[in-house]
PDB file of N, CA and C in Angstrom:
ATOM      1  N   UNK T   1       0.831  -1.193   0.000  1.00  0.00           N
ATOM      2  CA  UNK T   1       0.000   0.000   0.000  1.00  0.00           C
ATOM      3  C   UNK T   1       0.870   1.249   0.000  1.00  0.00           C
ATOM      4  N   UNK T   2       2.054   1.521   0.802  1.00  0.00           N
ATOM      5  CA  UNK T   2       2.942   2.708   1.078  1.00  0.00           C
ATOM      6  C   UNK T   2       3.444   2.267  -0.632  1.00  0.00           C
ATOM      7  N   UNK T   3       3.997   1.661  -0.986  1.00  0.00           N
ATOM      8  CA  UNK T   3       4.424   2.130  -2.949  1.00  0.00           C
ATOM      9  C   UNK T   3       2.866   2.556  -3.616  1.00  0.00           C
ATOM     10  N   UNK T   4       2.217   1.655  -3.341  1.00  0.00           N
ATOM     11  CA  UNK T   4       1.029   2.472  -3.855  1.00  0.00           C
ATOM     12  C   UNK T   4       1.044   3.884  -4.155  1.00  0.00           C
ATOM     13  N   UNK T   5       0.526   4.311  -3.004  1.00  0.00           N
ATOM     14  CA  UNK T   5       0.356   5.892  -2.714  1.00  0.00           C
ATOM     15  C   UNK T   5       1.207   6.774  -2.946  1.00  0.00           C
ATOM     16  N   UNK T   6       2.849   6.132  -2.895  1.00  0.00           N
ATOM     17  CA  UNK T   6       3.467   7.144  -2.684  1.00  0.00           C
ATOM     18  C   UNK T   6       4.130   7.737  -4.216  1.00  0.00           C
ATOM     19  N   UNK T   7       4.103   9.107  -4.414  1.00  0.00           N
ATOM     20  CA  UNK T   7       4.750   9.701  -6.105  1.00  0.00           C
ATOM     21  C   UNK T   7       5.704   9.274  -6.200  1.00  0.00           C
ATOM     22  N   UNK T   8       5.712   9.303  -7.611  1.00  0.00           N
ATOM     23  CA  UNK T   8       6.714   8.989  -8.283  1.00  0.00           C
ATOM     24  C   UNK T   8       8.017   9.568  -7.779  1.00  0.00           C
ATOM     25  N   UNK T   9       8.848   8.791  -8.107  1.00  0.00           N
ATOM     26  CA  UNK T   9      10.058   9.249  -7.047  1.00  0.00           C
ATOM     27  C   UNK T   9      10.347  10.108  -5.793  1.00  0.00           C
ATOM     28  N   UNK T  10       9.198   9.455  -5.225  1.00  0.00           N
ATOM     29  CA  UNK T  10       9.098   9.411  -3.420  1.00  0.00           C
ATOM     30  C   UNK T  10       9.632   8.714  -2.545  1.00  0.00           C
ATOM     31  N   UNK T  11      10.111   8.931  -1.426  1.00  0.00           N
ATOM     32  CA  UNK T  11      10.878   8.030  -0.711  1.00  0.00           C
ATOM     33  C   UNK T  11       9.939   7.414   0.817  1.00  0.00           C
ATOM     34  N   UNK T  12      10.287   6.051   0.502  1.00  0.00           N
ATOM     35  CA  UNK T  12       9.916   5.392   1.841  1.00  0.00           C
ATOM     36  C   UNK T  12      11.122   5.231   3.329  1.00  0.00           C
ATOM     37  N   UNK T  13      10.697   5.656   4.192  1.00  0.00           N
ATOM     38  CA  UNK T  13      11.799   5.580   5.355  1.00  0.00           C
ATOM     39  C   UNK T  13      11.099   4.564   6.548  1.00  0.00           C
ATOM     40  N   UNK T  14      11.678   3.829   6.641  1.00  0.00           N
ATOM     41  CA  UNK T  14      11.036   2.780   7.839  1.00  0.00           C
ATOM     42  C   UNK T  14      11.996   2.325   8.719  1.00  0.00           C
ATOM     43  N   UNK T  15      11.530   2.495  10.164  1.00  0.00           N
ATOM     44  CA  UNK T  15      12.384   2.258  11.268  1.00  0.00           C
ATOM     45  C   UNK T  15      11.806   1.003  11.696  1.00  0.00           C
ATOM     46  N   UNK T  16      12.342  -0.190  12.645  1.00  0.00           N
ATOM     47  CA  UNK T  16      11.941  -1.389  13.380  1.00  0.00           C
ATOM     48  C   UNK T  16      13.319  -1.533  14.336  1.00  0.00           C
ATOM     49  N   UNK T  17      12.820  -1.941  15.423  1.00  0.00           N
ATOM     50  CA  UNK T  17      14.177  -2.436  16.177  1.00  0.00           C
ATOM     51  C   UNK T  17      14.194  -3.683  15.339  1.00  0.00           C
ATOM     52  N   UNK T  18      15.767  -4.381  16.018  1.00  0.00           N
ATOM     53  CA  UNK T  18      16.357  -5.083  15.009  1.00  0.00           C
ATOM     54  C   UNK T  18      16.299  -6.097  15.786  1.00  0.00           C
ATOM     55  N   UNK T  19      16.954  -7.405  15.396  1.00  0.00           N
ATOM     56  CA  UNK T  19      16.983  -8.653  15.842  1.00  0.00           C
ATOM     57  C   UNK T  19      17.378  -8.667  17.297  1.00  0.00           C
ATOM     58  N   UNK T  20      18.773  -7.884  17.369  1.00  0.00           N
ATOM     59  CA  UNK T  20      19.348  -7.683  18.615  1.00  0.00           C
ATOM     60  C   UNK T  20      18.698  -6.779  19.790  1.00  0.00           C
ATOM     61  N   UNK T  21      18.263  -6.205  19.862  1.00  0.00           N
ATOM     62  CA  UNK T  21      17.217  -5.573  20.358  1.00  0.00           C
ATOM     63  C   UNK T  21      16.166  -6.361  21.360  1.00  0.00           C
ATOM     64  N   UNK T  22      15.845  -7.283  20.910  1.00  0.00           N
ATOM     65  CA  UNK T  22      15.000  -8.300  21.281  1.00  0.00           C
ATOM     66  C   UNK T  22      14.857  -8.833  22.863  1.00  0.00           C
ATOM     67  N   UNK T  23      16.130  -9.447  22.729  1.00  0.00           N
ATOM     68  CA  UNK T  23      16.562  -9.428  24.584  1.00  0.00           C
ATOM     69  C   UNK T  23      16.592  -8.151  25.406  1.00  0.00           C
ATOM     70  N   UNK T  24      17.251  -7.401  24.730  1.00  0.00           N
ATOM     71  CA  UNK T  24      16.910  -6.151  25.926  1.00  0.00           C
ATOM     72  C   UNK T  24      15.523  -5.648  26.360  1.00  0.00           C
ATOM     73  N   UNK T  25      15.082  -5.793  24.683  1.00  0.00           N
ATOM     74  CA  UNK T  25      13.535  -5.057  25.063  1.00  0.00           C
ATOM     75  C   UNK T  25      12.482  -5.765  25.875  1.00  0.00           C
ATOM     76  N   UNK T  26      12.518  -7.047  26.030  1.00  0.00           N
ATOM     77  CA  UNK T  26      11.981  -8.070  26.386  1.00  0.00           C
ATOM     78  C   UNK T  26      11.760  -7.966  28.104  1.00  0.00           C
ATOM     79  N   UNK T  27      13.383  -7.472  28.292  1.00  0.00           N
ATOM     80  CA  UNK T  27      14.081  -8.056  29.708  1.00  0.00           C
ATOM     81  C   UNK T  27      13.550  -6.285  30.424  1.00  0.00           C
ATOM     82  N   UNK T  28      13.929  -4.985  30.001  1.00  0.00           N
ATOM     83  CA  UNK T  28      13.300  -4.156  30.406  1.00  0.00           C
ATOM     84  C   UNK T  28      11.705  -4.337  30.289  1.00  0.00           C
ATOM     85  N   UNK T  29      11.366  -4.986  29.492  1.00  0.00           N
ATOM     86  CA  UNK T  29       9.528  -4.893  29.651  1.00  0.00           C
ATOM     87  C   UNK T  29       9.127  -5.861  30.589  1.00  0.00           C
ATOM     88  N   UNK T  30       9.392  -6.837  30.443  1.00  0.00           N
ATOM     89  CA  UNK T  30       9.111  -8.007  31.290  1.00  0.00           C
ATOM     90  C   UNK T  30       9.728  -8.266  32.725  1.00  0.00           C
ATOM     91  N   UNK T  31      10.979  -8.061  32.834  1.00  0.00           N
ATOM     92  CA  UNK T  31      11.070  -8.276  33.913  1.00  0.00           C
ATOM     93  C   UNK T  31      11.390  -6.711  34.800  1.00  0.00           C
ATOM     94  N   UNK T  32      12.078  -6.019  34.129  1.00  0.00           N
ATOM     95  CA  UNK T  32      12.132  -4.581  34.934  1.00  0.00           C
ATOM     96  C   UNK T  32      10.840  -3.778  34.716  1.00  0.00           C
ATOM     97  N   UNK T  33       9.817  -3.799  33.530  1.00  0.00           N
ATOM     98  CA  UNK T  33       8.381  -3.426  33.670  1.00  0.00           C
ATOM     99  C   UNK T  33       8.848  -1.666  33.550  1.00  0.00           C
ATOM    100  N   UNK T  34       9.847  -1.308  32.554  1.00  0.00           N
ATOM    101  CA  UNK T  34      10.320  -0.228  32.426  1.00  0.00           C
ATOM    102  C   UNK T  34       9.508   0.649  31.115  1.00  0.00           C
ATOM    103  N   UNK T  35       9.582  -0.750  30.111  1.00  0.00           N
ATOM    104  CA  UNK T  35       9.107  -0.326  28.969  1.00  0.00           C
ATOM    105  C   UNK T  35       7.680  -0.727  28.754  1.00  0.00           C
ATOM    106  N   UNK T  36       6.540  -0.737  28.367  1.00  0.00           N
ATOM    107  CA  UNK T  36       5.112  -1.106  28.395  1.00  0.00           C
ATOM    108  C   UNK T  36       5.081  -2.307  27.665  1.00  0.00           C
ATOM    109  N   UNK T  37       4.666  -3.320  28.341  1.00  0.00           N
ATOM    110  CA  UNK T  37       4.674  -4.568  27.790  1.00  0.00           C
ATOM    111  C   UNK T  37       3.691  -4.985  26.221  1.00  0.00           C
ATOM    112  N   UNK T  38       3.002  -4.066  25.957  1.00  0.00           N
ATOM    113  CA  UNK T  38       1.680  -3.475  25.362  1.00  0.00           C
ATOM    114  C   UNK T  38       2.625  -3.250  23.988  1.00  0.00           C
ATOM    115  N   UNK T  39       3.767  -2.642  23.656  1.00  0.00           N
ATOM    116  CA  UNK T  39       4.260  -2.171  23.006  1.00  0.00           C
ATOM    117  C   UNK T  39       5.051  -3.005  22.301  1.00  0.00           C
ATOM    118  N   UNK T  40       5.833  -3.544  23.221  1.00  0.00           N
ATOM    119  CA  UNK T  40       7.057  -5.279  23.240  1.00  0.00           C
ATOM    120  C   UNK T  40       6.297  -6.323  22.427  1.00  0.00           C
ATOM    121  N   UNK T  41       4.788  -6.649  22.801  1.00  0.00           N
ATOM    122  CA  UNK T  41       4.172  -7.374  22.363  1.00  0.00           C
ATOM    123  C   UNK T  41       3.850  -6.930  20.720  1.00  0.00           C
ATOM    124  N   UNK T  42       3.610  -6.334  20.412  1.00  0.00           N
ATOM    125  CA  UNK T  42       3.208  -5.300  19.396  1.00  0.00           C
ATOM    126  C   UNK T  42       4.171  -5.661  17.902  1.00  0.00           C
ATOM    127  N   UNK T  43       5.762  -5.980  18.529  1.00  0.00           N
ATOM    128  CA  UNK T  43       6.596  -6.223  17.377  1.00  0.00           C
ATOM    129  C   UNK T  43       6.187  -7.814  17.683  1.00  0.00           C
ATOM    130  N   UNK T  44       6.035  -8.324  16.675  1.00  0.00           N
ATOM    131  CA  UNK T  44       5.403  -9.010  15.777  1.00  0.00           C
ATOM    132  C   UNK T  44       6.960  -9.757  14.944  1.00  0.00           C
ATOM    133  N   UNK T  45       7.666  -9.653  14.570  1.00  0.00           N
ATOM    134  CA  UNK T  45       8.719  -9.730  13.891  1.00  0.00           C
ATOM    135  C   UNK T  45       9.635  -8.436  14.015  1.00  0.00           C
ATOM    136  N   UNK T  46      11.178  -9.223  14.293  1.00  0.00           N
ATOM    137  CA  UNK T  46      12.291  -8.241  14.197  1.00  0.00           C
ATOM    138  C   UNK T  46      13.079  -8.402  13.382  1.00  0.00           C
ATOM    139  N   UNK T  47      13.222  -7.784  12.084  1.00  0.00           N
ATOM    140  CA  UNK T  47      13.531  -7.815  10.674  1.00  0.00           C
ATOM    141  C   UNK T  47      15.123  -7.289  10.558  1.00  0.00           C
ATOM    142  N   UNK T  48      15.395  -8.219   9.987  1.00  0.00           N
ATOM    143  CA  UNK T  48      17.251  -8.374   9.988  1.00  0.00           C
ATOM    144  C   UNK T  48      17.347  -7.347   8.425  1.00  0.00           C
ATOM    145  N   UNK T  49      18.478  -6.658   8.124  1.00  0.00           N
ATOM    146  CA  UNK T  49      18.586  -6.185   7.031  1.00  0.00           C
ATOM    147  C   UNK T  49      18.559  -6.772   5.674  1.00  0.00           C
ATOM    148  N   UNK T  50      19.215  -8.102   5.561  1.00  0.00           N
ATOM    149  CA  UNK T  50      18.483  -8.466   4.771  1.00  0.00           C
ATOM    150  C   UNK T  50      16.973  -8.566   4.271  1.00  0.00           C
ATOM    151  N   UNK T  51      16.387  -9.126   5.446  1.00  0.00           N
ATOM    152  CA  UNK T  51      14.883  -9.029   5.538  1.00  0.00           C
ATOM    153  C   UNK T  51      14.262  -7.620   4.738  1.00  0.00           C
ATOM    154  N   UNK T  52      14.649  -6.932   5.305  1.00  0.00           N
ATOM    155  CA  UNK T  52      14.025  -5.430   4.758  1.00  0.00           C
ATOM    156  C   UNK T  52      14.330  -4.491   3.541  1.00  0.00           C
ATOM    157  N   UNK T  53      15.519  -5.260   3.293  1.00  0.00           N
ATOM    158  CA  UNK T  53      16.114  -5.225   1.462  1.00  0.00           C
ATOM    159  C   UNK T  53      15.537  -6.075   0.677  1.00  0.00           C
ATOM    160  N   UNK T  54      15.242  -6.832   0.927  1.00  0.00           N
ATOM    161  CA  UNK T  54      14.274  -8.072  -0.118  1.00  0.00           C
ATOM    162  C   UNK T  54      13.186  -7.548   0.077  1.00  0.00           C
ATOM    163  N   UNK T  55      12.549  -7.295   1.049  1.00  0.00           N
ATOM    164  CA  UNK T  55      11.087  -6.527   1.098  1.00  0.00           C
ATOM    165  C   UNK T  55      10.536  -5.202   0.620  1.00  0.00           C
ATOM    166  N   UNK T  56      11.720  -4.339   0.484  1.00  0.00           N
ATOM    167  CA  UNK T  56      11.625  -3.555  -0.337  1.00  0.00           C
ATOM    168  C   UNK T  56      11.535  -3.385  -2.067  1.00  0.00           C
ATOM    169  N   UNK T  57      12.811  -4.154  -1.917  1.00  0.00           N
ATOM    170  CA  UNK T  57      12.976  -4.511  -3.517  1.00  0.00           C
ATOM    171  C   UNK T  57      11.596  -5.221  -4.463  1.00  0.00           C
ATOM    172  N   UNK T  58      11.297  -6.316  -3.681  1.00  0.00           N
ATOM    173  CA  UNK T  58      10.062  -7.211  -3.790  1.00  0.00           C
ATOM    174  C   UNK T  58       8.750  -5.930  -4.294  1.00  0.00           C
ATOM    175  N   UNK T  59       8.924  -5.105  -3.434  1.00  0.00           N
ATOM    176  CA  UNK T  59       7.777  -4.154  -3.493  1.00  0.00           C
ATOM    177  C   UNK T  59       7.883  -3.430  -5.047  1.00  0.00           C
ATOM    178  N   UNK T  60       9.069  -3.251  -5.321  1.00  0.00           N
ATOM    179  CA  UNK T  60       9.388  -2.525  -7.008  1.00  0.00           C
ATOM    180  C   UNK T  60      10.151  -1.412  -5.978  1.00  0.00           C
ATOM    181  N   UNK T  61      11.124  -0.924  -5.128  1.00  0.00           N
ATOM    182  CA  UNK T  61      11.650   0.299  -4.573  1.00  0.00           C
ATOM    183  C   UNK T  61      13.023  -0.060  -4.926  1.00  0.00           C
ATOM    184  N   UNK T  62      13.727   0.929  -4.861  1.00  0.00           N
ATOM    185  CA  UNK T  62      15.363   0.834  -5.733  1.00  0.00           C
ATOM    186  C   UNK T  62      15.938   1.547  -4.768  1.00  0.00           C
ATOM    187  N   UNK T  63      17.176   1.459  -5.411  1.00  0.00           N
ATOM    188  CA  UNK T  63      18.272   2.528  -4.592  1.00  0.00           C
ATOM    189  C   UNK T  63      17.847   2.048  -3.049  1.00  0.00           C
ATOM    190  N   UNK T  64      17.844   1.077  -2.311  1.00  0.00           N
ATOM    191  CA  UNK T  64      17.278   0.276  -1.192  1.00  0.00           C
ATOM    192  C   UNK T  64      18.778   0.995   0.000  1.00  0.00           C
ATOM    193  N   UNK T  65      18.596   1.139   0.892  1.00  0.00           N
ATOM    194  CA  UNK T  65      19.668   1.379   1.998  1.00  0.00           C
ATOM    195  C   UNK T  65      19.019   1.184   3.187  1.00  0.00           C
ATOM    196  N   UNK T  66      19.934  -0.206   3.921  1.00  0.00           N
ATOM    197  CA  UNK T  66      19.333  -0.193   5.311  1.00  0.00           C
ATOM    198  C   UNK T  66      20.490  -0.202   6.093  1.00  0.00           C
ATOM    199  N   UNK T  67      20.763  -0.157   7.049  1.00  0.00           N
ATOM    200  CA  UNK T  67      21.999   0.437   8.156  1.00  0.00           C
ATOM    201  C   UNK T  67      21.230   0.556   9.527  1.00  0.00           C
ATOM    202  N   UNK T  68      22.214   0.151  10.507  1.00  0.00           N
ATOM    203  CA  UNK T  68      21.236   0.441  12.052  1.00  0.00           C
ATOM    204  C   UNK T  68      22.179   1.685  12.536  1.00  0.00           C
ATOM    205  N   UNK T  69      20.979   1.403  13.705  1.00  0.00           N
ATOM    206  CA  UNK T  69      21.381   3.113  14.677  1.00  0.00           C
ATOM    207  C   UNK T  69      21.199   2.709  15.999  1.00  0.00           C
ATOM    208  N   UNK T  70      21.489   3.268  16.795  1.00  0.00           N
ATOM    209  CA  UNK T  70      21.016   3.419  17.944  1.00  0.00           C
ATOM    210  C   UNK T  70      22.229   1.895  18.890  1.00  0.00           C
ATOM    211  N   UNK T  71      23.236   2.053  18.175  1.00  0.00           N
ATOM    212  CA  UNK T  71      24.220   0.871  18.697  1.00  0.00           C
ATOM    213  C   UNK T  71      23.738  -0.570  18.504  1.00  0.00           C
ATOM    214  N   UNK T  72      22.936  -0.251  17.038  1.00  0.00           N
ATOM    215  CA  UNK T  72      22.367  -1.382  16.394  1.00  0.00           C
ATOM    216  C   UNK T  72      21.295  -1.831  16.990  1.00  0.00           C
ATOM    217  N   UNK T  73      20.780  -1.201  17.805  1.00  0.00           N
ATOM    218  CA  UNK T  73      19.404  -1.811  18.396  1.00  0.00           C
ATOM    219  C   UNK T  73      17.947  -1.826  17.224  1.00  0.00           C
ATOM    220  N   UNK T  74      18.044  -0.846  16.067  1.00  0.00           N
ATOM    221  CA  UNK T  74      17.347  -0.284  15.408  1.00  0.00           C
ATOM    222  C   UNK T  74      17.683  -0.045  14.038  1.00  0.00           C
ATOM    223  N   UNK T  75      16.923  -0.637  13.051  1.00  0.00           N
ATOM    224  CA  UNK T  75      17.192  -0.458  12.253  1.00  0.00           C
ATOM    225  C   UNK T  75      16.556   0.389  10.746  1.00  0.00           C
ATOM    226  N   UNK T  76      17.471   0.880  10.414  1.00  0.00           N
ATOM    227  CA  UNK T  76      16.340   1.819   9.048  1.00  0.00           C
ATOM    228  C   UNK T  76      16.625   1.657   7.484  1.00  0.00           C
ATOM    229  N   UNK T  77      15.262   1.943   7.125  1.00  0.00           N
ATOM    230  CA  UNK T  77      15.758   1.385   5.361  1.00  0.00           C
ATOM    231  C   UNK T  77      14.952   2.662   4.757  1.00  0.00           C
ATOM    232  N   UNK T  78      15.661   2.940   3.646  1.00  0.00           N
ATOM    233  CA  UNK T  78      15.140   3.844   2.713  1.00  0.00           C
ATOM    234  C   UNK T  78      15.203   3.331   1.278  1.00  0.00           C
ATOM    235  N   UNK T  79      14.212   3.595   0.993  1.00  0.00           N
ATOM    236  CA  UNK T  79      13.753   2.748  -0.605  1.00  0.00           C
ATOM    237  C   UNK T  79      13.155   4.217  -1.443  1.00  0.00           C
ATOM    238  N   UNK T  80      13.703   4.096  -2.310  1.00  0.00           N
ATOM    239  CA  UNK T  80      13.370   5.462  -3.672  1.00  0.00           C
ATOM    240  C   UNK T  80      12.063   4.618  -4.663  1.00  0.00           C
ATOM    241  N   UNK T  81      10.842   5.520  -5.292  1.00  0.00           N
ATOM    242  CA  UNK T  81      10.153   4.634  -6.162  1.00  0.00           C
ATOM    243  C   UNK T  81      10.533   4.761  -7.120  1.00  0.00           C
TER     244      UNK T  81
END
């Protein structure tokens, strides 16, 4: 739906924490009850860069760049249409 909508040579930017991420976020929600468990539950899948370069591409988006942040906890991809 987001290639859908979006113009012609528009850019998609999408953030997800990343694989690694997982244990921490887990261990502050669950057992330190720091982060809202409501939220933790919510990710559904934690998408490795590959993951999110094939999913882009798949979609028809080019010029694909994903790279993490946040000491790799997080990761972002930008796809051109």
């Amino acid at each position: 739906e987001s290639y859908r909508i979006l113009k012609r040579e528009g850019v998609i930017l999408i953030t997800t924490p990343s694989p690694k991420s997982k244990p921490l976020l887990e261990f502050l929600s669950f057992r330190l009850h720091i982060v809202s468990p409501v939220e933790i539950r919510d990710h559904k899948h934690y998408f490795s860069n590959e993951e999110l370069h094939k999913l882009l591409e798949n979609i028809g988006f080019h010029k694909i760049s994903v790279s993490h942040f946040e000491f790799g906890l997080n990761t972002r991809a930008i796809g051109y249409k």
